[in-house]
Amino acid sequence: MQPAKNDSGEYALSCRQVRKSYGSRQVLKGVDLQVRRGSILGLLGRNGAGKSTLISALTGLGEPDSGHITVEGHNPYRTPSRIFGRVIGLAPQDLGIYPHLSVRDNLRGMAGLQGLNTKQGGKRADELIELMGLASQSGTAAENLSGGQKRRLHTAMAMVHNPPVLFLDEPTVGADVEARARILDMVRAMSRQGTTIIYTTHYLKELEEMGANLAFLIDGRIKVQGSLQEVLHKYARASLRISFVGHAPSQIPGWRMADGFLEPDHPVSSPEQELARLLQEPVMKSARLASITIVQPDIESAYMTVMGASSSAPAGSRAWEDR
Amino acid sequence: MSVMHFNGYLAAFRLNFKIELRSVWLQAVIVAIPLIIIPFMLPSYRDSLRAQGHLSANGSEQALPGFAILFAMFSLQLVLQLFFQEHEWHTWDRMRVSAVSLLDLVMAKLSVSFMVQVIQVALVMLIGTALYHYRPNGSVLALAAACLAISIVLTLFGLLLYIFSSSQNMAMSFNNILGMLLAGMGGALSPVSGFPNWAQKLAKGSPVYWAMDAVGKINFEHAGMADVWPDLRILLAFLLALALLATVLFKRGVQRKE
Ligand SMILES: Nc1ncnc2c1ncn2[C@@H]1O[C@H](COP(=O)(O)OP(=O)(O)OP(=O)(O)O)[C@@H](O)[C@H]1O
Ligand SMILES: [Mg+2]
């Protein structure tokens, strides 16, 4: 199922200086991104950062105002659907299923559109139904599925044709623990076959589980990109987040307020000692604590570091630029 | 737009046909209602046709094709649904990133819609013929050609309504208003020959007029294909004009809905 042609380079996808505005609002301000063939890329960013906009641009749904995009050697906007449609699979962020058709008919219908014949389509549909754990619902109209089951069907519909490049925009929203595990299993299975996967999520643990590479979309650009290990090594730190009832004490040396939380303004090696020191501060005597969170040096903390650096420090003042 | 590819078109046709099957009950209603209304109208249609010199008329000559066309207009809501639902269900983006081209997709939807129109008109005409003793003295082939021609024109009219409307509700309202206007103006509700002079001139602006004109010739004048050809030619011109307009405006029309 791997592309026979256009695999001269090691990148399945690359884009350069991609810009896109909605009216006067510039959402993508020059995105540079390269995704290695066969890898999983976790695309991260706040709500409204432009992840879905970038995915639309990469899949041929929304032509950028400027910039270059190549997916398996194809320009999405110059390649006929009959060719480009088979190169990519997309599960958009908004659930897109035919409510009155059965689970099986949704998958078969999609398979037909992707150029599989009736026999291949039926076989692939059954395979995916099995993988998704929807065997007992295969004849059920999609509208009668639960939210998590719908999301699984929606995600599987992007995979019917085993595309070499797969875009999954928040595929696990609304999925329960088991459904999430199923979806991650499917993604891993596709990845093992050599599929390149671009994956957005707000559940960072998923990316850790899949060993994904990470790219952070911040302020319209990819600000940090690297393997999970690289990002953890560079940005994950232990920290503390403290909230208060009423006014937070101000001007504590070594601490700052960010998003309503008091945090150390420097890397912390032992959060416990740091906390003990903080409680000695005279201003803390009159403060009323609401919560204390110890942040472990994991992907969440790396995310917070990268995001925190982007929101509260002027560019270049801290070592968070990747290149 | 590029060339069509048969497999993509066929797959899209199959999918849209399956979706359309869900509305079978609505189609059945759209077939049944005109058949129920027709007997109420027969006496007055008969009188007016006889007054115009068609002494053997029983009223079905006007009622049957007239109501078949009027209700074919109403069944355009099925065309509109076929397009708007894809936006409502968020499946439009899926279609667009699939291996089926936009042209194939649109042609598949239009084909399913056209098929619905044809079945609709054919059922009303056939059942109506049996129930209300419709006996045109002209060629049945010419009658079929006129029905097919107006069905294609109406289907394309539906496509344009989709393009120009920002929501399904808006398109449905347009369809009901414009449908009544075009059908009434074109003589589907009462014979054009009974219209005041100025209205007879205006009637020619509606494609329905040309279908009804052909039907009139087939009803009473022993008309064959050659005799209705002038009417068919004008319907063909309507068809080409609508198709051209749709081709030019389609992309922008779709983008407004995204
Ligand atoms: N069609 C549109 N018209 C106008 N503005 C839009 C449109 N689509 C997105 N936007 C704006 O572009 C910005 C980026 O949206 P986008 O959906 O790409 O964000 P996202 O990173 O996917 O967010 P989320 O995590 O919430 O899915 C947002 O501010 C949004 O309001
Ligand atoms: Mg999004």
Coordinates of C-alpha atoms and ligand atoms in Angstrom, one line a residue:
Chain A
M1 CA 0.0 0.0 0.0
Q2 CA 3.0 2.3 0.0
P3 CA 3.4 4.8 -2.7
A4 CA 5.3 3.4 -5.6
K5 CA 6.3 6.7 -7.0
N6 CA 7.4 10.0 -5.6
D7 CA 9.1 8.4 -2.6
S8 CA 12.5 9.8 -3.5
G9 CA 12.7 12.0 -0.5
E10 CA 12.4 10.9 3.1
Y11 CA 9.5 13.2 3.8
A12 CA 5.9 12.3 3.0
L13 CA 4.8 15.8 3.6
S14 CA 6.5 19.1 3.6
C15 CA 5.2 22.6 3.6
R16 CA 7.0 25.9 3.4
Q17 CA 5.9 29.4 4.4
V18 CA 2.2 28.5 4.4
R19 CA 0.0 31.6 5.1
K20 CA -3.7 31.7 5.5
S21 CA -6.0 34.5 6.6
Y22 CA -9.8 34.6 7.3
G23 CA -10.7 38.1 6.4
S24 CA -8.3 40.3 8.3
R25 CA -7.4 37.6 10.8
Q26 CA -4.1 35.9 9.9
V27 CA -4.2 32.4 11.2
L28 CA -1.2 30.8 9.6
K29 CA 1.7 33.1 9.4
G30 CA 4.3 31.1 7.6
V31 CA 4.2 27.5 8.6
D32 CA 7.2 25.3 7.9
L33 CA 6.8 21.6 8.5
Q34 CA 8.3 18.4 7.3
V35 CA 7.0 15.0 8.2
R36 CA 9.1 11.9 7.8
R37 CA 7.5 9.0 5.9
G38 CA 6.0 6.4 8.2
S39 CA 6.1 8.6 11.3
I40 CA 3.3 9.9 13.5
L41 CA 3.3 13.6 14.0
G42 CA 1.3 15.1 16.9
L43 CA 0.3 18.6 15.9
L44 CA -0.2 20.6 19.1
G45 CA -1.6 24.0 19.8
R46 CA -4.2 25.9 21.8
N47 CA -7.8 26.1 20.7
G48 CA -7.9 28.4 17.7
A49 CA -4.2 28.0 17.0
G50 CA -4.9 27.0 13.5
K51 CA -4.4 23.2 13.6
S52 CA -7.5 22.4 11.6
T53 CA -6.8 25.3 9.3
L54 CA -3.4 23.8 8.6
I55 CA -4.9 20.4 8.0
S56 CA -7.4 21.9 5.5
A57 CA -4.6 23.5 3.7
L58 CA -2.6 20.3 3.6
T59 CA -5.5 18.1 2.4
G60 CA -6.6 20.4 -0.4
L61 CA -9.7 21.8 1.3
G62 CA -8.6 25.3 1.8
E63 CA -5.9 26.8 -0.5
P64 CA -3.5 28.9 1.5
D65 CA -2.9 32.5 0.5
S66 CA 0.7 31.7 -0.2
G67 CA 3.3 29.0 0.4
H68 CA 4.3 25.6 -0.9
I69 CA 2.8 22.2 0.0
T70 CA 3.8 18.8 -1.1
V71 CA 2.2 15.6 0.0
E72 CA 3.9 12.4 -1.4
G73 CA 5.2 14.6 -4.2
H74 CA 1.8 16.1 -5.1
N75 CA 0.6 19.6 -4.9
P76 CA -2.9 19.2 -3.4
Y77 CA -4.2 22.0 -5.5
R78 CA -2.8 20.9 -8.8
T79 CA -3.4 17.1 -8.6
P80 CA -6.7 15.5 -9.8
S81 CA -8.9 14.1 -7.0
R82 CA -8.7 10.7 -8.6
I83 CA -4.9 10.6 -7.7
F84 CA -4.6 12.9 -4.7
G85 CA -7.8 11.4 -3.0
R86 CA -6.0 8.1 -2.8
V87 CA -2.9 9.5 -1.4
I88 CA -4.6 11.0 1.7
G89 CA -7.2 10.0 4.2
L90 CA -8.8 12.6 6.4
A91 CA -11.0 12.4 9.5
P92 CA -12.0 16.0 10.0
Q93 CA -12.6 17.5 13.4
D94 CA -16.4 17.7 12.8
L95 CA -18.0 14.3 12.8
G96 CA -18.9 13.5 9.2
I97 CA -21.0 10.4 8.7
Y98 CA -24.2 9.5 6.9
P99 CA -26.7 9.2 9.7
H100 CA -29.3 7.1 7.9
L101 CA -26.9 4.6 6.4
S102 CA -25.7 1.6 8.4
V103 CA -22.1 1.4 9.8
R104 CA -21.3 -1.0 7.0
D105 CA -22.8 1.1 4.3
N106 CA -21.0 4.2 5.5
L107 CA -17.7 2.3 5.2
R108 CA -18.6 0.7 1.9
G109 CA -19.8 4.0 0.4
M110 CA -16.5 5.6 1.4
A111 CA -14.6 2.7 0.0
G112 CA -16.4 3.0 -3.3
L113 CA -15.6 6.7 -3.5
Q114 CA -11.9 5.8 -2.9
G115 CA -11.9 3.5 -5.9
L116 CA -12.2 0.1 -4.2
N117 CA -14.5 -2.3 -6.0
T118 CA -17.5 -3.8 -4.3
K119 CA -15.7 -6.9 -3.2
Q120 CA -12.6 -5.1 -1.9
G121 CA -14.8 -2.5 -0.2
G122 CA -16.9 -5.0 1.5
K123 CA -13.9 -6.9 2.8
R124 CA -12.1 -3.7 4.0
A125 CA -15.4 -2.5 5.7
D126 CA -15.7 -5.8 7.6
E127 CA -12.0 -5.6 8.6
L128 CA -12.4 -2.1 10.0
I129 CA -15.7 -2.9 11.8
E130 CA -13.8 -5.7 13.5
L131 CA -10.9 -3.5 14.4
M132 CA -13.2 -0.8 15.8
G133 CA -15.2 -3.2 17.9
L134 CA -18.4 -2.3 16.1
A135 CA -19.3 -5.8 14.9
S136 CA -22.6 -6.0 16.8
Q137 CA -23.5 -2.5 15.4
S138 CA -22.5 -3.1 11.8
G139 CA -26.1 -3.0 10.6
T140 CA -27.1 -0.1 12.8
A141 CA -27.9 3.3 11.3
A142 CA -25.0 5.6 12.2
E143 CA -27.4 8.0 13.8
N144 CA -28.2 5.4 16.4
L145 CA -24.6 4.9 17.6
S146 CA -23.3 6.4 20.8
G147 CA -21.0 9.4 20.5
G148 CA -17.8 7.4 20.9
Q149 CA -19.0 4.7 18.4
K150 CA -19.7 7.5 15.9
R151 CA -16.2 8.9 16.4
R152 CA -14.8 5.4 15.7
L153 CA -16.8 5.0 12.6
H154 CA -15.8 8.5 11.5
T155 CA -12.2 7.8 12.0
A156 CA -12.3 4.4 10.3
M157 CA -13.9 6.0 7.2
A158 CA -10.7 7.9 6.7
M159 CA -8.8 4.6 6.5
V160 CA -10.8 2.5 4.1
H161 CA -8.3 2.9 1.3
N162 CA -5.2 2.5 3.3
P163 CA -3.9 5.9 2.3
P164 CA -0.1 6.5 2.6
V165 CA -0.8 9.8 4.5
L166 CA -3.5 10.0 7.1
F167 CA -4.8 13.1 8.8
L168 CA -6.7 12.7 12.0
D169 CA -8.1 15.8 13.6
E170 CA -8.9 15.1 17.2
P171 CA -10.0 11.5 16.5
T172 CA -10.5 10.7 20.2
V173 CA -12.8 13.5 21.3
G174 CA -15.8 12.0 23.2
A175 CA -14.3 8.5 23.1
D176 CA -14.3 6.5 26.3
V177 CA -11.3 4.6 27.6
E178 CA -11.9 1.5 25.5
A179 CA -12.9 3.5 22.3
R180 CA -9.7 5.6 22.7
A181 CA -7.6 2.4 23.0
R182 CA -9.3 1.1 19.9
I183 CA -8.6 4.2 17.9
L184 CA -5.0 4.3 19.1
D185 CA -4.6 0.7 18.1
M186 CA -5.9 1.4 14.6
V187 CA -3.5 4.3 14.3
R188 CA -0.6 2.3 15.5
A189 CA -1.6 -0.5 13.0
M190 CA -1.6 1.9 10.2
S191 CA 1.7 3.4 11.3
R192 CA 3.3 -0.1 11.4
Q193 CA 2.2 -0.5 7.7
G194 CA 4.2 2.6 6.9
T195 CA 1.4 5.1 6.8
T196 CA 2.4 8.7 7.7
I197 CA 0.0 10.1 10.3
I198 CA -0.7 13.7 11.2
Y199 CA -2.6 13.7 14.4
T200 CA -4.1 16.5 16.5
T201 CA -5.3 16.0 20.0
H202 CA -5.6 17.8 23.3
Y203 CA -4.9 14.5 25.2
L204 CA -1.1 14.6 25.3
K205 CA -0.8 11.1 26.9
E206 CA -2.0 9.7 23.6
L207 CA 1.1 11.1 21.8
E208 CA 3.3 9.7 24.5
E209 CA 1.7 6.2 24.0
M210 CA 2.2 6.3 20.3
G211 CA 5.7 7.6 20.5
A212 CA 4.8 10.5 18.2
N213 CA 6.9 13.3 17.0
L214 CA 5.7 16.6 18.1
A215 CA 5.1 20.0 16.4
F216 CA 3.8 23.0 18.3
L217 CA 1.7 25.5 16.3
I218 CA 2.0 28.7 18.1
D219 CA 1.1 32.2 16.9
G220 CA 0.7 31.0 13.3
R221 CA 4.0 29.2 13.1
I222 CA 5.6 25.9 14.0
K223 CA 7.7 27.0 16.9
V224 CA 9.0 23.7 18.3
Q225 CA 9.4 20.4 16.4
G226 CA 11.1 17.2 17.4
S227 CA 10.8 13.7 18.6
L228 CA 9.1 13.0 21.9
Q229 CA 12.4 12.4 23.6
E230 CA 13.9 15.6 22.3
V231 CA 10.9 17.7 23.4
L232 CA 10.8 16.0 26.8
H233 CA 14.5 16.5 27.3
K234 CA 14.4 20.1 26.4
Y235 CA 11.2 21.3 27.8
A236 CA 9.8 18.9 30.4
R237 CA 10.3 20.1 33.9
A238 CA 8.9 19.6 37.3
S239 CA 7.0 22.6 38.5
L240 CA 4.3 23.8 40.8
R241 CA 1.0 25.5 40.1
I242 CA -0.7 27.2 43.0
S243 CA -4.1 28.9 43.0
F244 CA -5.6 31.1 45.6
V245 CA -9.0 32.1 46.9
G246 CA -9.4 35.8 46.3
H247 CA -6.2 37.8 45.7
A248 CA -3.0 36.1 45.1
P249 CA 0.1 37.4 46.9
S250 CA 2.2 39.5 44.5
Q251 CA 5.9 40.1 44.0
I252 CA 7.4 36.9 45.4
P253 CA 11.0 36.7 44.2
G254 CA 11.4 33.7 41.9
W255 CA 7.7 33.3 41.3
R256 CA 5.3 34.7 38.7
M257 CA 1.6 34.6 37.9
A258 CA 0.5 32.9 34.7
D259 CA -3.1 32.2 33.7
G260 CA -4.2 32.8 37.3
F261 CA -1.7 30.4 38.8
L262 CA 1.4 31.1 40.8
E263 CA 4.4 29.3 39.3
P264 CA 8.2 29.3 39.8
D265 CA 9.7 31.4 37.0
H266 CA 12.7 29.0 36.7
P267 CA 13.2 25.2 36.3
V268 CA 12.6 23.3 39.5
S269 CA 14.5 20.2 40.5
S270 CA 12.6 19.4 43.6
P271 CA 9.1 20.7 43.7
E272 CA 8.7 19.7 47.4
Q273 CA 11.6 21.9 48.6
E274 CA 10.5 24.7 46.4
L275 CA 7.1 24.6 48.0
A276 CA 8.5 24.5 51.5
R277 CA 10.6 27.6 50.7
L278 CA 7.5 29.4 49.2
L279 CA 5.5 28.7 52.4
Q280 CA 8.2 30.5 54.4
E281 CA 7.6 33.7 52.5
P282 CA 6.0 36.3 54.8
V283 CA 3.3 37.3 52.2
M284 CA 2.1 33.7 52.2
K285 CA 0.9 34.0 55.8
S286 CA -2.1 36.0 54.8
A287 CA -2.8 34.2 51.5
R288 CA -5.7 31.6 51.2
L289 CA -4.6 28.6 49.2
A290 CA -7.2 27.0 46.8
S291 CA -5.0 24.3 45.3
I292 CA -1.4 23.1 44.9
T293 CA -0.5 21.0 41.9
I294 CA 2.9 19.3 41.5
V295 CA 3.7 19.2 37.8
Q296 CA 5.9 16.1 36.9
P297 CA 8.5 16.4 34.1
D298 CA 6.2 14.7 31.5
I299 CA 4.7 15.7 28.2
E300 CA 2.1 17.9 30.0
S301 CA 4.8 19.9 31.6
A302 CA 6.7 20.1 28.3
Y303 CA 3.6 21.5 26.7
M304 CA 3.1 24.0 29.5
T305 CA 6.7 25.1 29.2
V306 CA 6.5 25.6 25.4
M307 CA 3.1 27.3 25.7
G308 CA 4.1 29.3 28.7
A309 CA 7.2 30.5 27.0
S310 CA 5.2 31.6 24.0
S311 CA 2.6 33.5 26.0
S312 CA 4.5 35.3 28.7
A313 CA 8.1 35.8 27.5
P314 CA 9.1 38.0 24.6
A315 CA 10.5 35.9 21.7
G316 CA 14.1 35.0 22.0
S317 CA 14.3 35.7 25.7
R318 CA 14.2 32.1 26.6
A319 CA 15.7 29.1 24.9
W320 CA 12.6 27.6 23.5
E321 CA 13.2 28.3 19.8
D322 CA 13.9 25.0 18.1
R323 CA 16.3 26.2 15.4
Chain B
M1 CA -13.9 21.3 -14.3
S2 CA -12.2 18.3 -15.7
V3 CA -13.3 15.2 -17.5
M4 CA -15.6 12.7 -15.9
H5 CA -14.4 9.3 -14.7
F6 CA -16.9 6.6 -14.8
N7 CA -16.0 4.6 -11.7
G8 CA -15.9 7.6 -9.4
Y9 CA -19.3 8.8 -10.9
L10 CA -20.7 5.3 -10.4
A11 CA -19.6 5.0 -6.8
A12 CA -21.0 8.5 -6.0
F13 CA -24.2 7.6 -7.8
R14 CA -24.6 4.5 -5.8
L15 CA -24.0 6.3 -2.5
N16 CA -26.4 9.1 -3.3
F17 CA -29.0 6.6 -4.5
K18 CA -28.8 4.9 -1.1
I19 CA -29.2 8.2 0.6
E20 CA -32.2 9.1 -1.6
L21 CA -33.9 5.8 -0.9
R22 CA -34.5 7.2 2.6
S23 CA -37.0 9.7 1.2
V24 CA -39.1 7.2 -0.7
W25 CA -42.1 8.0 1.4
L26 CA -41.9 11.7 0.6
Q27 CA -41.7 10.8 -3.1
A28 CA -44.8 8.6 -2.8
V29 CA -46.7 11.5 -1.2
I30 CA -45.6 13.8 -4.1
V31 CA -47.0 11.3 -6.5
A32 CA -50.2 10.7 -4.6
I33 CA -51.2 14.4 -3.9
P34 CA -51.6 15.5 -7.5
L35 CA -53.6 12.3 -8.3
I36 CA -55.9 13.2 -5.4
I37 CA -56.3 16.8 -6.5
I38 CA -56.9 16.2 -10.2
P39 CA -60.6 15.0 -9.9
F40 CA -61.5 18.2 -8.1
M41 CA -60.1 20.2 -11.0
L42 CA -61.4 18.1 -14.0
P43 CA -64.8 19.8 -14.5
S44 CA -63.5 23.3 -14.7
Y45 CA -60.5 22.3 -16.9
R46 CA -63.0 20.4 -19.1
D47 CA -65.2 23.4 -19.5
S48 CA -62.4 25.8 -20.3
L49 CA -60.8 23.4 -22.8
R50 CA -64.2 22.8 -24.5
A51 CA -64.8 26.6 -24.6
Q52 CA -61.6 26.8 -26.5
G53 CA -62.9 24.4 -29.1
H54 CA -61.5 21.1 -27.9
L55 CA -64.9 19.5 -27.8
S56 CA -63.8 16.0 -26.9
A57 CA -61.7 17.1 -23.9
N58 CA -62.4 15.7 -20.5
G59 CA -60.1 18.0 -18.5
S60 CA -57.3 15.4 -17.9
E61 CA -55.4 16.9 -20.9
Q62 CA -54.6 19.9 -18.8
A63 CA -54.8 18.5 -15.3
L64 CA -52.4 15.5 -15.7
P65 CA -49.4 17.1 -17.3
G66 CA -50.0 20.4 -15.4
F67 CA -50.0 18.8 -12.0
A68 CA -47.2 16.3 -12.9
I69 CA -45.0 19.3 -13.7
L70 CA -46.1 21.4 -10.7
F71 CA -45.4 18.6 -8.3
A72 CA -42.1 17.8 -10.1
M73 CA -41.2 21.3 -9.0
F74 CA -42.1 20.5 -5.4
S75 CA -40.0 17.4 -5.6
L76 CA -37.0 19.6 -6.3
Q77 CA -36.7 19.7 -2.5
L78 CA -35.2 16.3 -2.8
V79 CA -32.5 17.7 -5.1
L80 CA -31.8 20.4 -2.6
Q81 CA -31.6 17.9 0.3
L82 CA -29.1 15.8 -1.6
F83 CA -26.8 18.8 -1.7
F84 CA -27.5 20.6 1.6
Q85 CA -27.5 17.4 3.7
E86 CA -23.8 17.0 2.9
H87 CA -23.1 20.3 4.6
E88 CA -25.4 19.6 7.5
W89 CA -23.8 16.2 8.1
H90 CA -20.3 17.5 7.6
T91 CA -19.7 14.9 4.9
W92 CA -19.1 17.5 2.2
D93 CA -15.4 17.8 3.1
R94 CA -15.1 14.0 3.1
M95 CA -16.4 14.0 -0.5
R96 CA -14.1 16.7 -1.5
V97 CA -10.9 14.9 -0.3
S98 CA -12.0 11.6 -1.7
A99 CA -10.9 10.2 -5.0
V100 CA -14.1 11.4 -6.7
S101 CA -13.8 14.7 -8.5
L102 CA -16.2 17.5 -7.9
L103 CA -17.7 17.1 -11.4
D104 CA -18.4 13.4 -10.9
L105 CA -19.9 14.1 -7.5
V106 CA -22.2 16.8 -8.9
M107 CA -23.1 14.7 -11.9
A108 CA -23.9 11.8 -9.6
K109 CA -26.2 13.9 -7.5
L110 CA -27.9 15.4 -10.5
S111 CA -28.4 12.0 -12.1
V112 CA -30.1 10.7 -8.9
S113 CA -32.3 13.8 -8.8
F114 CA -33.1 13.5 -12.5
M115 CA -34.1 9.9 -12.0
V116 CA -36.4 10.9 -9.2
Q117 CA -38.0 13.6 -11.3
V118 CA -38.5 11.2 -14.2
I119 CA -40.0 8.5 -12.0
Q120 CA -42.2 11.1 -10.4
V121 CA -43.6 12.5 -13.6
A122 CA -43.9 9.1 -15.2
L123 CA -45.9 7.7 -12.3
V124 CA -48.3 10.6 -12.2
M125 CA -48.8 10.4 -15.9
L126 CA -49.2 6.6 -16.0
I127 CA -51.5 6.2 -13.0
G128 CA -53.4 9.4 -14.0
T129 CA -53.9 8.0 -17.5
A130 CA -55.5 4.9 -16.0
L131 CA -57.6 6.7 -13.5
Y132 CA -58.8 9.8 -15.5
H133 CA -59.0 8.5 -19.1
Y134 CA -56.3 10.7 -20.5
R135 CA -56.2 10.0 -24.3
P136 CA -53.9 12.3 -26.2
N137 CA -54.3 11.9 -30.0
G138 CA -50.5 12.6 -30.7
S139 CA -47.3 10.6 -30.3
V140 CA -46.6 9.0 -26.9
L141 CA -42.9 9.2 -27.7
A142 CA -43.1 12.9 -28.2
L143 CA -45.0 13.2 -24.8
A144 CA -42.2 11.2 -23.2
A145 CA -39.6 13.5 -24.8
A146 CA -41.4 16.6 -23.5
C147 CA -41.6 15.1 -20.0
L148 CA -37.9 14.2 -20.0
A149 CA -36.8 17.6 -21.3
I150 CA -38.7 19.5 -18.6
S151 CA -37.4 17.1 -15.9
I152 CA -33.8 17.8 -16.8
V153 CA -34.5 21.6 -16.9
L154 CA -36.1 21.4 -13.5
T155 CA -33.2 19.4 -12.1
L156 CA -30.8 22.0 -13.2
F157 CA -33.1 24.7 -11.8
G158 CA -32.8 22.8 -8.5
L159 CA -29.0 22.9 -8.7
L160 CA -29.0 26.7 -9.3
L161 CA -31.3 27.1 -6.3
Y162 CA -28.7 25.3 -4.2
I163 CA -25.9 27.5 -5.6
F164 CA -27.8 30.7 -4.8
S165 CA -29.1 29.9 -1.4
S166 CA -27.1 30.0 1.8
S167 CA -29.3 27.4 3.6
Q168 CA -31.7 24.6 2.8
N169 CA -34.6 26.6 4.3
M170 CA -33.9 29.5 2.1
A171 CA -33.7 27.2 -1.0
M172 CA -36.9 25.5 -0.1
S173 CA -38.8 28.8 0.2
F174 CA -37.3 30.0 -3.1
N175 CA -38.3 26.7 -4.7
N176 CA -41.9 26.9 -3.5
I177 CA -42.3 30.6 -4.6
L178 CA -40.5 30.4 -7.9
G179 CA -41.9 26.9 -8.6
M180 CA -45.5 28.2 -8.3
L181 CA -44.6 31.2 -10.3
L182 CA -42.9 29.3 -13.2
A183 CA -45.5 26.6 -13.2
G184 CA -48.5 29.0 -13.0
M185 CA -47.0 31.4 -15.5
G186 CA -46.1 28.5 -17.9
G187 CA -49.7 27.2 -17.9
A188 CA -49.4 24.2 -15.6
L189 CA -52.3 25.5 -13.5
S190 CA -54.6 26.6 -16.2
P191 CA -54.2 26.7 -20.0
V192 CA -52.2 29.6 -21.3
S193 CA -54.8 30.2 -24.1
G194 CA -57.1 31.5 -21.4
F195 CA -54.5 34.1 -20.1
P196 CA -54.8 37.8 -20.9
N197 CA -52.7 38.9 -23.8
W198 CA -49.8 40.3 -21.9
A199 CA -49.6 37.2 -19.7
Q200 CA -49.5 35.0 -22.8
K201 CA -46.4 36.9 -23.8
L202 CA -44.8 36.6 -20.4
A203 CA -45.6 32.9 -20.2
K204 CA -42.9 32.2 -22.8
G205 CA -40.2 33.1 -20.2
S206 CA -41.0 30.0 -18.3
P207 CA -39.7 26.7 -19.4
V208 CA -42.9 25.1 -18.2
Y209 CA -44.7 27.0 -21.0
W210 CA -42.8 25.1 -23.7
A211 CA -43.4 21.7 -22.2
M212 CA -47.1 22.5 -21.9
D213 CA -47.2 23.9 -25.4
A214 CA -45.8 20.6 -26.7
V215 CA -48.2 18.7 -24.6
G216 CA -51.1 20.7 -26.0
K217 CA -50.1 19.8 -29.5
I218 CA -49.8 16.1 -28.6
N219 CA -53.2 16.3 -26.8
F220 CA -55.3 17.7 -29.6
E221 CA -53.3 18.1 -32.8
H222 CA -52.0 14.6 -33.5
A223 CA -48.5 15.9 -33.0
G224 CA -45.4 13.7 -33.4
M225 CA -41.7 14.3 -32.6
A226 CA -41.2 16.7 -35.5
D227 CA -44.1 18.9 -34.5
V228 CA -42.9 19.4 -30.9
W229 CA -39.3 19.8 -32.0
P230 CA -39.5 23.6 -31.8
D231 CA -40.6 23.4 -28.2
L232 CA -37.9 20.8 -27.3
R233 CA -35.3 23.0 -28.9
I234 CA -36.2 25.9 -26.6
L235 CA -36.2 23.6 -23.6
L236 CA -32.8 22.5 -24.7
A237 CA -31.7 26.1 -24.8
F238 CA -33.0 26.6 -21.3
L239 CA -31.0 23.5 -20.3
L240 CA -27.8 24.8 -21.8
A241 CA -28.2 28.2 -20.3
L242 CA -28.8 26.8 -16.8
A243 CA -25.9 24.3 -17.1
L244 CA -23.6 27.1 -18.2
L245 CA -24.7 29.3 -15.3
A246 CA -24.2 26.4 -12.9
T247 CA -20.8 25.6 -14.2
V248 CA -19.6 29.2 -13.8
L249 CA -21.1 29.8 -10.4
F250 CA -20.8 26.4 -8.7
K251 CA -17.5 26.8 -6.9
R252 CA -18.3 30.2 -5.4
G253 CA -21.8 29.0 -4.4
V254 CA -20.3 26.0 -2.6
Q255 CA -17.6 28.1 -0.8
R256 CA -20.3 30.4 0.6
K257 CA -21.7 27.4 2.5
E258 CA -18.4 26.3 4.1
Ligands
LIG1 N1 -14.1 29.3 8.0 C1 -13.6 30.2 8.9 N2 -13.9 31.5 8.8 C2 -13.4 32.4 9.6 N3 -12.6 32.1 10.6 C3 -12.2 30.8 10.8 C4 -12.7 29.8 9.9 N4 -12.2 28.6 10.3 C5 -11.4 28.9 11.4 N5 -11.4 30.2 11.7 C6 -10.7 30.9 12.7 O1 -9.3 30.5 12.6 C7 -8.7 30.3 13.8 C8 -8.1 28.9 13.8 O2 -9.1 27.9 13.8 P1 -8.8 26.4 13.8 O3 -10.1 25.7 13.7 O4 -7.8 26.1 12.7 O5 -8.1 26.1 15.2 P2 -7.7 24.8 15.9 O6 -6.2 24.9 16.2 O7 -8.1 23.6 15.1 O8 -8.5 24.8 17.2 P3 -9.2 23.7 18.1 O9 -8.2 23.1 18.9 O10 -10.3 24.4 18.8 O11 -9.8 22.7 17.1 C9 -9.8 30.4 14.9 O12 -9.6 31.7 15.4 C10 -11.1 30.4 14.1 O13 -12.0 31.3 14.7
MG2 MG -9.3 22.1 15.2

